[in-house]
mmCIF file of C-alpha atoms in Angstrom:
data_model
loop_
_atom_site.group_PDB
_atom_site.id
_atom_site.type_symbol
_atom_site.label_atom_id
_atom_site.label_comp_id
_atom_site.label_asym_id
_atom_site.label_seq_id
_atom_site.Cartn_x
_atom_site.Cartn_y
_atom_site.Cartn_z
ATOM 1 C CA MET S 1211 0.000 0.000 0.000
ATOM 2 C CA SER S 1212 1.380 3.422 -0.954
ATOM 3 C CA GLU S 1213 2.035 5.989 1.743
ATOM 4 C CA ARG S 1214 -0.779 8.433 2.379
ATOM 5 C CA PRO S 1215 0.303 11.962 1.300
ATOM 6 C CA PRO S 1216 0.582 14.572 4.042
ATOM 7 C CA PRO S 1217 -2.389 16.900 4.489
ATOM 8 C CA GLU S 1218 -2.415 20.028 2.381
ATOM 9 C CA VAL S 1219 -1.722 23.276 4.261
ATOM 10 C CA ILE S 1220 -2.822 26.631 2.878
ATOM 11 C CA LEU S 1221 -1.210 29.608 4.574
ATOM 12 C CA LEU S 1222 -3.510 32.595 4.229
ATOM 13 C CA ARG S 1223 -0.715 35.150 3.927
ATOM 14 C CA SER S 1224 1.730 36.575 1.419
ATOM 15 C CA ALA S 1225 4.866 34.506 0.884
ATOM 16 C CA SER S 1226 8.319 35.797 1.781
ATOM 17 C CA ASP S 1227 11.393 34.926 -0.260
ATOM 18 C CA PRO S 1228 12.493 32.586 1.188
ATOM 19 C CA ASP S 1229 9.454 31.835 3.318
ATOM 20 C CA PRO S 1230 10.207 30.400 6.785
ATOM 21 C CA TYR S 1231 6.707 28.945 7.201
ATOM 22 C CA LEU S 1232 6.847 27.059 3.908
ATOM 23 C CA GLN S 1233 10.319 25.787 4.786
ATOM 24 C CA ALA S 1234 9.313 24.652 8.281
ATOM 25 C CA LEU S 1235 6.255 22.821 6.964
ATOM 26 C CA SER S 1236 8.279 21.200 4.193
ATOM 27 C CA ASP S 1237 10.836 20.041 6.764
ATOM 28 C CA ALA S 1238 7.932 18.514 8.709
ATOM 29 C CA GLY S 1239 6.800 16.605 5.612
ATOM 30 C CA ARG S 1240 3.803 18.757 4.790
ATOM 31 C CA ARG S 1241 2.855 20.197 1.415
ATOM 32 C CA ALA S 1242 2.060 23.877 1.833
ATOM 33 C CA GLU S 1243 1.478 27.017 -0.182
ATOM 34 C CA CYS S 1244 0.738 30.679 0.547
ATOM 35 C CA ARG S 1245 -2.358 32.460 -0.682
ATOM 36 C CA PRO S 1246 -2.475 36.171 0.171
ATOM 37 C CA VAL S 1247 -5.792 37.437 1.487
ATOM 38 C CA LEU S 1248 -4.963 41.090 2.094
ATOM 39 C CA ALA S 1249 -3.684 44.126 0.248
ATOM 40 C CA PHE S 1250 -2.285 47.212 1.954
ATOM 41 C CA SER S 1251 -2.031 50.932 1.345
ATOM 42 C CA PHE S 1252 -0.006 53.556 3.214
ATOM 43 C CA PRO S 1253 -1.938 56.833 3.298
ATOM 44 C CA ALA S 1254 -0.224 58.481 6.283
ATOM 45 C CA ASP S 1255 3.402 58.967 5.196
ATOM 46 C CA THR S 1256 3.313 62.739 5.750
ATOM 47 C CA ALA S 1257 1.695 62.474 9.173
ATOM 48 C CA LEU S 1258 4.071 59.682 10.201
ATOM 49 C CA ARG S 1259 7.068 61.765 9.248
ATOM 50 C CA GLU S 1260 5.767 64.634 11.384
ATOM 51 C CA TYR S 1261 5.348 62.285 14.366
ATOM 52 C CA LEU S 1262 8.780 60.719 13.907
ATOM 53 C CA GLU S 1263 10.366 64.162 13.753
ATOM 54 C CA ARG S 1264 9.307 64.636 17.390
ATOM 55 C CA THR S 1265 12.235 62.572 18.622
ATOM 56 C CA ASP S 1266 12.312 64.423 21.947
ATOM 57 C CA HIS S 1267 8.660 63.517 22.620
ATOM 58 C CA TYR S 1268 8.619 59.754 22.046
ATOM 59 C CA PRO S 1269 11.242 57.455 23.603
ATOM 60 C CA GLY S 1270 9.968 54.498 21.551
ATOM 61 C CA LEU S 1271 7.345 52.915 19.325
ATOM 62 C CA VAL S 1272 4.689 50.209 19.630
ATOM 63 C CA ALA S 1273 3.777 48.031 16.626
ATOM 64 C CA THR S 1274 2.088 44.677 16.106
ATOM 65 C CA SER S 1275 2.540 44.161 12.366
ATOM 66 C CA PRO S 1276 5.382 44.084 9.836
ATOM 67 C CA ARG S 1277 3.330 46.582 7.830
ATOM 68 C CA ALA S 1278 4.082 49.208 10.475
ATOM 69 C CA ALA S 1279 7.797 48.651 9.847
ATOM 70 C CA ARG S 1280 7.160 49.044 6.131
ATOM 71 C CA ALA S 1281 5.448 52.371 6.796
ATOM 72 C CA VAL S 1282 8.424 53.578 8.845
ATOM 73 C CA ARG S 1283 10.847 52.415 6.159
ATOM 74 C CA ARG S 1284 8.942 54.439 3.551
ATOM 75 C CA VAL S 1285 9.511 57.563 5.656
ATOM 76 C CA PHE S 1286 13.153 56.732 6.345
ATOM 77 C CA ASP S 1287 13.762 56.263 2.624
ATOM 78 C CA GLU S 1288 12.704 59.872 2.113
ATOM 79 C CA ALA S 1289 14.319 61.296 5.252
ATOM 80 C CA GLY S 1290 17.640 59.655 6.027
ATOM 81 C CA ALA S 1291 18.385 61.904 9.006
ATOM 82 C CA LEU S 1292 15.309 60.542 10.785
ATOM 83 C CA HIS S 1293 16.630 57.016 10.371
ATOM 84 C CA ALA S 1294 19.791 57.940 12.242
ATOM 85 C CA ALA S 1295 17.806 59.675 14.991
ATOM 86 C CA TRP S 1296 15.757 56.556 15.723
ATOM 87 C CA THR S 1297 18.573 54.009 15.493
ATOM 88 C CA GLY S 1298 18.897 52.073 18.738
ATOM 89 C CA ARG S 1299 15.551 53.191 20.148
ATOM 90 C CA PRO S 1300 13.097 50.589 21.455
ATOM 91 C CA VAL S 1301 10.058 49.334 19.590
ATOM 92 C CA TYR S 1302 7.604 47.069 21.416
ATOM 93 C CA VAL S 1303 6.341 44.325 19.116
ATOM 94 C CA VAL S 1304 4.469 41.031 18.921
ATOM 95 C CA GLY S 1305 6.157 38.196 17.060
ATOM 96 C CA PRO S 1306 9.573 37.553 15.530
ATOM 97 C CA LYS S 1307 8.658 38.756 12.034
ATOM 98 C CA THR S 1308 7.680 42.223 13.191
ATOM 99 C CA ALA S 1309 10.755 42.286 15.428
ATOM 100 C CA SER S 1310 13.105 41.383 12.577
ATOM 101 C CA ARG S 1311 11.623 44.044 10.266
ATOM 102 C CA PHE S 1312 12.198 46.768 12.847
ATOM 103 C CA GLU S 1313 15.641 45.454 13.775
ATOM 104 C CA ALA S 1314 16.576 45.754 10.101
ATOM 105 C CA LEU S 1315 15.746 49.458 10.453
ATOM 106 C CA GLY S 1316 18.064 49.798 13.439
ATOM 107 C CA PHE S 1317 15.523 49.614 16.275
ATOM 108 C CA GLU S 1318 15.863 47.546 19.435
ATOM 109 C CA ALA S 1319 12.862 45.203 19.355
ATOM 110 C CA ARG S 1320 11.363 44.283 22.721
ATOM 111 C CA GLY S 1321 8.513 41.925 23.639
ATOM 112 C CA ALA S 1322 8.589 39.741 20.510
ATOM 113 C CA GLU S 1323 8.137 36.633 22.657
ATOM 114 C CA THR S 1324 4.936 37.876 24.313
ATOM 115 C CA GLY S 1325 2.738 36.299 21.633
ATOM 116 C CA ASP S 1326 -0.346 38.534 21.762
ATOM 117 C CA ALA S 1327 -1.490 42.099 22.365
ATOM 118 C CA ALA S 1328 -2.639 41.587 25.971
ATOM 119 C CA GLN S 1329 0.705 40.148 27.009
ATOM 120 C CA LEU S 1330 2.543 42.881 25.125
ATOM 121 C CA ALA S 1331 0.630 45.564 27.041
ATOM 122 C CA ALA S 1332 1.665 43.923 30.322
ATOM 123 C CA PHE S 1333 5.259 43.656 29.108
ATOM 124 C CA ILE S 1334 5.366 47.356 28.216
ATOM 125 C CA ALA S 1335 3.996 48.321 31.616
ATOM 126 C CA ASP S 1336 6.637 46.196 33.364
ATOM 127 C CA ASP S 1337 9.380 47.607 31.141
ATOM 128 C CA ALA S 1338 8.457 51.158 32.168
ATOM 129 C CA PRO S 1339 9.433 52.988 28.947
ATOM 130 C CA GLY S 1340 9.746 56.319 30.742
ATOM 131 C CA GLY S 1341 7.724 58.475 28.415
ATOM 132 C CA ARG S 1342 4.903 58.651 25.908
ATOM 133 C CA LEU S 1343 5.008 55.973 23.196
ATOM 134 C CA LEU S 1344 3.929 56.204 19.561
ATOM 135 C CA PHE S 1345 1.615 53.320 18.629
ATOM 136 C CA LEU S 1346 1.706 52.595 14.881
ATOM 137 C CA SER S 1347 -1.495 50.742 14.051
ATOM 138 C CA GLY S 1348 -3.508 49.491 11.102
ATOM 139 C CA SER S 1349 -7.049 50.350 10.112
ATOM 140 C CA ARG S 1350 -8.391 46.998 11.315
ATOM 141 C CA ARG S 1351 -6.673 46.753 14.676
ATOM 142 C CA ARG S 1352 -8.530 45.443 17.721
ATOM 143 C CA ASP S 1353 -8.884 47.281 21.028
ATOM 144 C CA THR S 1354 -6.916 44.791 23.137
ATOM 145 C CA LEU S 1355 -3.549 46.566 23.069
ATOM 146 C CA PRO S 1356 -4.692 50.193 23.481
ATOM 147 C CA ASP S 1357 -7.147 49.180 26.194
ATOM 148 C CA GLY S 1358 -4.378 47.255 27.978
ATOM 149 C CA LEU S 1359 -2.020 50.221 27.792
ATOM 150 C CA ARG S 1360 -4.666 52.585 29.172
ATOM 151 C CA ALA S 1361 -5.467 50.168 32.002
ATOM 152 C CA ALA S 1362 -1.769 50.041 32.879
ATOM 153 C CA GLU S 1363 -1.571 53.852 32.646
ATOM 154 C CA VAL S 1364 1.008 53.743 29.853
ATOM 155 C CA ALA S 1365 0.831 57.013 27.910
ATOM 156 C CA PHE S 1366 0.730 56.729 24.111
ATOM 157 C CA ASP S 1367 -0.418 58.421 20.942
ATOM 158 C CA GLU S 1368 -1.829 56.338 18.094
ATOM 159 C CA LEU S 1369 -1.410 56.842 14.372
ATOM 160 C CA VAL S 1370 -2.992 54.603 11.724
ATOM 161 C CA VAL S 1371 -0.107 54.123 9.289
ATOM 162 C CA TYR S 1372 -1.546 51.482 6.958
ATOM 163 C CA GLU S 1373 -4.943 50.420 5.695
ATOM 164 C CA THR S 1374 -5.938 46.820 5.124
ATOM 165 C CA HIS S 1375 -8.125 45.749 2.209
ATOM 166 C CA LEU S 1376 -9.485 42.297 1.443
ATOM 167 C CA ARG S 1377 -8.340 40.875 -1.883
ATOM 168 C CA SER S 1378 -11.087 40.086 -4.352
ATOM 169 C CA ASP S 1379 -9.152 37.356 -6.204
ATOM 170 C CA LEU S 1380 -8.705 34.804 -3.399
ATOM 171 C CA ARG S 1381 -9.366 31.206 -4.451
ATOM 172 C CA VAL S 1382 -9.527 28.362 -1.924
ATOM 173 C CA PRO S 1383 -9.904 24.628 -2.767
ATOM 174 C CA PRO S 1384 -13.128 22.864 -1.728
ATOM 175 C CA PRO S 1385 -13.566 21.885 1.933
ATOM 176 C CA SER S 1386 -11.818 18.781 3.230
ATOM 177 C CA ARG S 1387 -10.936 17.811 6.798
ATOM 178 C CA ARG S 1388 -7.513 16.815 5.459
ATOM 179 C CA ARG S 1389 -6.957 20.340 4.190
ATOM 180 C CA TRP S 1390 -5.614 22.870 6.678
ATOM 181 C CA LEU S 1391 -6.413 26.552 6.422
ATOM 182 C CA VAL S 1392 -3.980 28.589 8.520
ATOM 183 C CA PHE S 1393 -5.217 32.056 9.495
ATOM 184 C CA PHE S 1394 -2.788 34.826 10.407
ATOM 185 C CA SER S 1395 -5.378 37.485 11.253
ATOM 186 C CA PRO S 1396 -9.143 37.828 11.734
ATOM 187 C CA SER S 1397 -9.233 39.621 8.378
ATOM 188 C CA GLY S 1398 -8.277 36.339 6.716
ATOM 189 C CA ILE S 1399 -11.493 34.776 7.991
ATOM 190 C CA GLU S 1400 -13.579 37.436 6.305
ATOM 191 C CA ALA S 1401 -11.581 37.037 3.093
ATOM 192 C CA VAL S 1402 -12.204 33.269 2.949
ATOM 193 C CA GLN S 1403 -15.891 33.744 3.673
ATOM 194 C CA ARG S 1404 -16.109 36.238 0.806
ATOM 195 C CA ALA S 1405 -14.362 33.759 -1.492
ATOM 196 C CA GLU S 1406 -17.333 31.403 -0.990
ATOM 197 C CA ALA S 1407 -15.053 28.402 -0.698
ATOM 198 C CA GLY S 1408 -17.525 26.510 1.460
ATOM 199 C CA PRO S 1409 -18.187 26.391 5.213
ATOM 200 C CA LEU S 1410 -15.085 26.831 7.367
ATOM 201 C CA SER S 1411 -16.280 23.880 9.443
ATOM 202 C CA GLY S 1412 -15.454 21.693 6.456
ATOM 203 C CA TYR S 1413 -11.737 22.427 6.823
ATOM 204 C CA SER S 1414 -9.227 21.838 9.553
ATOM 205 C CA CYS S 1415 -8.415 25.337 10.789
ATOM 206 C CA ALA S 1416 -5.353 26.713 12.552
ATOM 207 C CA ALA S 1417 -4.567 30.169 13.939
ATOM 208 C CA ILE S 1418 -1.223 31.870 14.442
ATOM 209 C CA GLY S 1419 -2.316 33.221 17.830
ATOM 210 C CA PRO S 1420 -5.138 33.482 20.372
ATOM 211 C CA THR S 1421 -6.782 36.590 18.897
ATOM 212 C CA THR S 1422 -7.279 34.935 15.520
ATOM 213 C CA ALA S 1423 -8.347 31.690 17.204
ATOM 214 C CA GLU S 1424 -11.012 33.579 19.125
ATOM 215 C CA ALA S 1425 -12.249 35.147 15.889
ATOM 216 C CA LEU S 1426 -12.567 31.673 14.346
ATOM 217 C CA ARG S 1427 -14.567 30.455 17.326
ATOM 218 C CA ASP S 1428 -16.789 33.532 17.025
ATOM 219 C CA VAL S 1429 -17.871 32.334 13.560
ATOM 220 C CA GLY S 1430 -18.552 28.809 14.831
ATOM 221 C CA VAL S 1431 -15.291 26.985 14.063
ATOM 222 C CA GLU S 1432 -14.441 24.439 16.748
ATOM 223 C CA GLY S 1433 -11.222 22.530 17.400
ATOM 224 C CA VAL S 1434 -8.915 25.296 16.199
ATOM 225 C CA ALA S 1435 -5.191 24.444 16.336
ATOM 226 C CA VAL S 1436 -3.445 27.451 17.911
ATOM 227 C CA ALA S 1437 0.267 28.176 17.677
ATOM 228 C CA HIS S 1438 1.685 28.821 21.153
ATOM 229 C CA THR S 1439 4.162 31.246 19.601
ATOM 230 C CA PRO S 1440 3.552 33.232 16.372
ATOM 231 C CA SER S 1441 6.386 31.509 14.537
ATOM 232 C CA PRO S 1442 7.009 28.718 11.999
ATOM 233 C CA ASP S 1443 8.008 26.326 14.783
ATOM 234 C CA GLY S 1444 4.936 27.263 16.807
ATOM 235 C CA LEU S 1445 2.672 26.562 13.831
ATOM 236 C CA VAL S 1446 4.303 23.228 13.013
ATOM 237 C CA ARG S 1447 3.952 22.096 16.621
ATOM 238 C CA ALA S 1448 0.290 23.114 16.716
ATOM 239 C CA LEU S 1449 -0.504 21.155 13.536
ATOM 240 C CA GLU S 1450 1.394 18.105 14.750
ATOM 241 C CA HIS S 1451 -0.400 18.187 18.112
ATOM 242 C CA ALA S 1452 -3.807 18.565 16.450
ATOM 243 C CA SER S 1453 -3.036 15.753 13.995
ATOM 244 C CA GLY S 1454 -1.852 13.384 16.711
ATOM 245 C CA SER S 1455 1.663 12.934 15.312
ATOM 246 C CA PRO S 1456 4.100 14.636 12.913
ATOM 247 C CA ASP S 1457 3.234 12.144 10.199
ATOM 248 C CA ALA S 1458 -0.518 12.113 10.535
#
């Protein structure tokens, strides 16, 4: 009898080059591909530059998405002196990808291991940044982080630096319990529903973190595999645990 092929994994995100998630899943014997669900625009470059020019007002930044780093890079590309002024300053982030994007810009990333917005808010409060922070958010952000910062009496100003739009060309194969859909944000859920691929309950679903897992449960998806850390290794471990073994 021939070996049963590994379950198909569809990562609902844009692929990097090289992509660490695709590589980690391949190393684990799983066939995977990326299908982007979101498109982004950056309408606040001028406002962001004005905020970043206030280097004596903000000791650091807060960001939860690599898109925020992209927005900052756009400003730095136009204003090199600002880049130098922010080099070495802290940025509080969730996840290794966001951390690495800001580190590439010369920032000191803190809190990448926290895993979600609630834990990041607690981390920031414990770290005592010593001044007002600049929170770089997206148009679809949830209230967890700002509410947590206010509860901890951490002063911050917020600027929406990127807007998120659902792609209209997403295509997803028909439902199968042997087909994994991996969601990286609640927006991905809405994108798949708009694609009319079939009920999400017909797939095996995984989430990169607790916020996205909660959003899946809110639309009636049970048995969500949740990565304990928002990383390739965390995702692989979650899929293996949910499947019963690495080779299931």
